[in-house]
XYZ file of C-alpha atoms in Angstrom:
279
model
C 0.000 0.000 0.000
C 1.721 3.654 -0.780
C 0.069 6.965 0.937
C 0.599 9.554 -1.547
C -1.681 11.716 -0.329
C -4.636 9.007 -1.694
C -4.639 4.719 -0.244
C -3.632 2.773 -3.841
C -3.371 -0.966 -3.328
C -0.877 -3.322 -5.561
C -2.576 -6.682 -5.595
C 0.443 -8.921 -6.666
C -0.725 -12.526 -7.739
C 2.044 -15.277 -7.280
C 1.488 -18.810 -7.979
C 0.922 -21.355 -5.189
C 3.847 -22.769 -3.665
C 3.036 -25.742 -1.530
C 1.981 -28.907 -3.236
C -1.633 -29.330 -1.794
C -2.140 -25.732 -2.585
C -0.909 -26.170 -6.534
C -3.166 -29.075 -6.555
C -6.255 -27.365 -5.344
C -5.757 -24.767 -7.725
C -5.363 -26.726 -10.596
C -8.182 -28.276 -9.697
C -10.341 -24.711 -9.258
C -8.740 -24.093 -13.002
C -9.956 -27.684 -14.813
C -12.619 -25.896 -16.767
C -9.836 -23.751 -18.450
C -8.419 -27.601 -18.338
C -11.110 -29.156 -20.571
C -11.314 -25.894 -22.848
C -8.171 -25.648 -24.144
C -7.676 -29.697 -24.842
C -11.293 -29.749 -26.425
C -10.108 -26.432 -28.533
C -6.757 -28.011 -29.552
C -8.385 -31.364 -30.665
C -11.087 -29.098 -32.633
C -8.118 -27.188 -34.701
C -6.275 -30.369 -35.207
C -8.717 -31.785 -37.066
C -10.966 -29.318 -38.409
C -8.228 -27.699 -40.195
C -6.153 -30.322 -41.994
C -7.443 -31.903 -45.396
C -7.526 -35.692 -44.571
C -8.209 -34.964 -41.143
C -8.503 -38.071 -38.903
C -6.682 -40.468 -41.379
C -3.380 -38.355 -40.978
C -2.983 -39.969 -37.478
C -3.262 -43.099 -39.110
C -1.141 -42.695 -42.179
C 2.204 -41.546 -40.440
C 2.285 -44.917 -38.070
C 1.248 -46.842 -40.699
C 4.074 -45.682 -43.480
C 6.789 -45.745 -40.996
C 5.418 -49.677 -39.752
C 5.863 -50.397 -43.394
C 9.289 -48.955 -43.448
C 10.674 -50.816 -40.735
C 9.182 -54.092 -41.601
C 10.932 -53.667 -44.850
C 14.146 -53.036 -43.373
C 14.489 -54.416 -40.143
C 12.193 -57.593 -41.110
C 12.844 -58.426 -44.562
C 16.418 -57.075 -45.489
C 18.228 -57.310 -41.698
C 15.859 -60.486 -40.835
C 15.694 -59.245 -37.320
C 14.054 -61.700 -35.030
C 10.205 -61.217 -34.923
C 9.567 -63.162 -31.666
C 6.839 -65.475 -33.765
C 4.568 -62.595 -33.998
C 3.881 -60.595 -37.740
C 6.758 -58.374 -38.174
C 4.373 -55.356 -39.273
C 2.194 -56.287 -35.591
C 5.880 -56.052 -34.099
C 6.510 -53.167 -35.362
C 2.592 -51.177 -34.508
C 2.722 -52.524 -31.286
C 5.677 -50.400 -30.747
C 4.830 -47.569 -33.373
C 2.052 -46.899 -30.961
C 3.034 -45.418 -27.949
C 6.213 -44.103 -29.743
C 3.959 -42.097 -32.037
C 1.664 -41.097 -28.940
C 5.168 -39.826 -26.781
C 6.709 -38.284 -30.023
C 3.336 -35.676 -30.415
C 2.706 -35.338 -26.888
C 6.397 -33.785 -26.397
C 6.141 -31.883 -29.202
C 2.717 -30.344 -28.597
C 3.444 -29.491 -25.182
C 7.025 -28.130 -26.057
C 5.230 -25.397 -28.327
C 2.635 -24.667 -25.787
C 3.443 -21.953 -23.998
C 4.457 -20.190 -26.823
C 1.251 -20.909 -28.980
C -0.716 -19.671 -25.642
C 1.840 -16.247 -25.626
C -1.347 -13.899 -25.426
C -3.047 -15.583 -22.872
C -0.253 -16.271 -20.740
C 0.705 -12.636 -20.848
C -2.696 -11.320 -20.009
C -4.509 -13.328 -17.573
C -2.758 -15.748 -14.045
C -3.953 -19.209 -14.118
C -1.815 -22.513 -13.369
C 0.413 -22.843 -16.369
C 0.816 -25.972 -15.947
C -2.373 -26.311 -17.024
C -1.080 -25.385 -20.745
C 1.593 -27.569 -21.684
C -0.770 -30.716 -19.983
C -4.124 -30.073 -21.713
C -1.501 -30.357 -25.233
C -1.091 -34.061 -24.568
C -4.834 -34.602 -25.107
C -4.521 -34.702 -28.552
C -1.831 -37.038 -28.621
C -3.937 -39.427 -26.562
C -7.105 -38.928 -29.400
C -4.644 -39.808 -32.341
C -3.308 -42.674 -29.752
C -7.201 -43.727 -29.415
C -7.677 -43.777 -33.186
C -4.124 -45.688 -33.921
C -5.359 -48.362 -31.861
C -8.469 -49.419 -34.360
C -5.629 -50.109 -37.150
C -3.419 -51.915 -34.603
C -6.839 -54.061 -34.346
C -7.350 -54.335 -38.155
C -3.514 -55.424 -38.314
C -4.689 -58.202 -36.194
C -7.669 -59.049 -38.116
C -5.667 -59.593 -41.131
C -3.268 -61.646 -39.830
C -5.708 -63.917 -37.569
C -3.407 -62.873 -34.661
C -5.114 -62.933 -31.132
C -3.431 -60.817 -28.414
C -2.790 -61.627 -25.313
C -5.132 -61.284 -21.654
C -2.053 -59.645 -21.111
C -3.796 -56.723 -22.797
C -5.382 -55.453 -20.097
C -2.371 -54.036 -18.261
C -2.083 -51.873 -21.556
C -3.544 -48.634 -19.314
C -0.977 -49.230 -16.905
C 1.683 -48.966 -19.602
C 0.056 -45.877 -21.488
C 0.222 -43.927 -17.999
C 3.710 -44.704 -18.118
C 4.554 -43.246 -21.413
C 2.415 -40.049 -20.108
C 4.622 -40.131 -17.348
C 7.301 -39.654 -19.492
C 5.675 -37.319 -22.366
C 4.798 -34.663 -19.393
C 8.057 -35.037 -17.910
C 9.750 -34.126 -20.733
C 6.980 -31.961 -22.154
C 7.392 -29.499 -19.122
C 11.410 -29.229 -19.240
C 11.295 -28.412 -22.734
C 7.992 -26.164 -23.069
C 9.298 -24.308 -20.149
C 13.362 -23.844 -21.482
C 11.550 -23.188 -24.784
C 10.082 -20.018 -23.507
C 13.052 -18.400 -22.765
C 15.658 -19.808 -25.674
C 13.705 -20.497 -28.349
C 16.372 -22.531 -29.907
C 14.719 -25.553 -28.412
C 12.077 -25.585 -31.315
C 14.537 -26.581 -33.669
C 15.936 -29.356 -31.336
C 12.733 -30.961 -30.170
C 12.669 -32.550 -33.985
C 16.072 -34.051 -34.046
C 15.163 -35.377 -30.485
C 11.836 -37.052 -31.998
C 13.917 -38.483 -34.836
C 16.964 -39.724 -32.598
C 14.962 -40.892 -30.180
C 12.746 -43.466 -32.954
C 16.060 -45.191 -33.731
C 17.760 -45.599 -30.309
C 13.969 -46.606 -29.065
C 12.948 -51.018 -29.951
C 10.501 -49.536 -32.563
C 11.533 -51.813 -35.413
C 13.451 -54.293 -33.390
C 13.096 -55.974 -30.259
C 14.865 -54.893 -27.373
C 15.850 -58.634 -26.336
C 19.055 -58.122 -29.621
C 20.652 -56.012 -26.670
C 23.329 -57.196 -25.341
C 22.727 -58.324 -21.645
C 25.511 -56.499 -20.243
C 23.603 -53.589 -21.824
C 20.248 -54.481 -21.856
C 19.478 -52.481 -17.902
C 21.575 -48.821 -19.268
C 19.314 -49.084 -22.369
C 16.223 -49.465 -20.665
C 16.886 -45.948 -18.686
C 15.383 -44.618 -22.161
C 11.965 -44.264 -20.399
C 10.278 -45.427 -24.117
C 12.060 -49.011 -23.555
C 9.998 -49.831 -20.986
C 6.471 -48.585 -22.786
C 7.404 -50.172 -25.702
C 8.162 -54.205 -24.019
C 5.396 -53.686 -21.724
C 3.372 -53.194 -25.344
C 4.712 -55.782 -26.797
C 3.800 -58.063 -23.690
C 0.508 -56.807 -23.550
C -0.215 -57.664 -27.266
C 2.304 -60.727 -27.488
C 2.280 -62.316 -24.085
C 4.875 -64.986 -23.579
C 6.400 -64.827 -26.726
C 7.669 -61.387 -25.479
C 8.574 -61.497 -21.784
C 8.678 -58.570 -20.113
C 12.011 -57.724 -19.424
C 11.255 -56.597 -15.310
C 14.565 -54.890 -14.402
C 14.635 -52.722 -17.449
C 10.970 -51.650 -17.104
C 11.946 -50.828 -13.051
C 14.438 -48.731 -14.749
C 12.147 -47.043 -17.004
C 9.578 -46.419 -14.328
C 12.159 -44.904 -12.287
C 13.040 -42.751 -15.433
C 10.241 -41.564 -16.247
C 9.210 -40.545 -12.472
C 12.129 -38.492 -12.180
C 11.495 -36.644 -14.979
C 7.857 -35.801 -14.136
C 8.987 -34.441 -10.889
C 11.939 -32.878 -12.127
C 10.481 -31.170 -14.674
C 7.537 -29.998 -12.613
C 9.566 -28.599 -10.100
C 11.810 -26.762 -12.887
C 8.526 -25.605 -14.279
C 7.246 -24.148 -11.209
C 10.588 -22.435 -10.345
C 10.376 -20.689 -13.519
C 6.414 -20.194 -14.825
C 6.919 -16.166 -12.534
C 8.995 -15.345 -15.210
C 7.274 -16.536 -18.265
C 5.021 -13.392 -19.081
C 8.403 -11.194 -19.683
C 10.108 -13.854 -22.151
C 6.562 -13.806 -24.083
């Protein structure tokens, strides 16, 4: 309060800092939640030509890519499964982590008006991104079932853990999502390195192999890739026994994955005051 003569109050509005006090907030803020996922999966597919089918078509193309290469011409082993179910089976929640990190990267800066203009939990921004992701995930999943249709394979019961394994790879897509949305605000640099990350990260990840040609003396460092985990506990889902799940390396990619949700909300909290002036 300054007395100039007249009582003026500055009302300054600072983000929560307690955890049960974030929490409540965000959930006072879920409308704003539900409106800007419902809005993002509107523009996605209201404004493209093919529309729905492009979340189909990129999966599909790069399954047929890798079974080429990696089935027929390196004659990988294909654990007695189709080498193109193989290959989806993995594709999926690759393609699902891939978008989510790259939609909640841009976030902040597609919201730059908002952000700048009115306080709410940002965290709220970069999170209601990866709602889209999980749509194009949802619709992925009926050609993953035709692929099985076609070549009379019948999953697993394994298949119902599959939730528990998607949750996982959200672990990881937010984690990562909120480190780079929030360095992205400040060095915008990071837009043109979230790409080559997407593209290293499909060839280091057992999309169109199986993470059992790793060496064993290997096998637990490689599974700290968060992605390693999601992907054999998709496979085991689909496959069951004739692709074991691989327990320490999925420890290690739960572990992973954990530490980089926390992480990165913590480094997103630490940093969301200053967002508004970068924007």
């Amino acid at each position: 309060m300054r007395d100039d003569g007249a009582r003026h109050f500055d009302l300054i509005i600072e983000p929560n800092r307690t955890a049960s006090d974030f929490l409540k907030e965000l959930v006072r803020y879920r409308e704003l939640f539900y409106f800007l996922a419902w809005r993002d999966i509107l523009v996605r597919y209201k404004q493209t030509v093919i529309g729905v089918a492009w979340s189909v078509i990129r999966p599909f193309l790069t399954m047929v890519v890798f079974s080429v290469i990696f089935g027929r011409l390196a004659k990988l082993p294909n654990e007695g499964v189709p080498y193109p179910i193989l290959v989806f089976s993995a594709m999926l929640p690759w393609q699902y982590f891939a978008n989510a990190m790259q939609e909640s990267s841009n976030s902040l800066i597609s919201e730059s008006r908002l952000i700048s203009k009115v306080y709410f939990p940002r965290l709220i921004v970069p999170t209601s991104s990866v709602i889209v992701s999980a749509v194009d995930f949802l619709i992925s999943l009926f050609l993953l079932g035709f692929l099985m249709l076609w070549y009379g394979f019948t999953p697993s019961g394994n298949i119902v853990f599959m939730p528990l394994f998607f949750a996982l790879a959200t672990t990881a897509a937010l984690g990562v999502g909120f480190w780079l949305s929030a360095l992205n605000v400040k060095y915008r640099d990071f837009r043109y390195i979230v790409p080559f990350l997407v593209q290293f990260g499909l060839y280091v990840s057992p999309v169109g192999f199986s993470s059992s040609v790793v060496p064993d003396r290997w096998r637990l460092i490689y599974s700290l890739n968060p992605m390693v985990g999601v992907i054999d506990g998709f496979r085991w889902c689909i496959q069951g026994q004739g692709s074991p799940l691989y327990l320490p390396g999925f420890a290690a990619s739960v572990v992973t994955s954990v530490f980089l949700l926390w992480s990165g909300t913590k480094f997103f909290r630490r940093t969301e005051r200053f967002f508004a002036d970068f924007i």
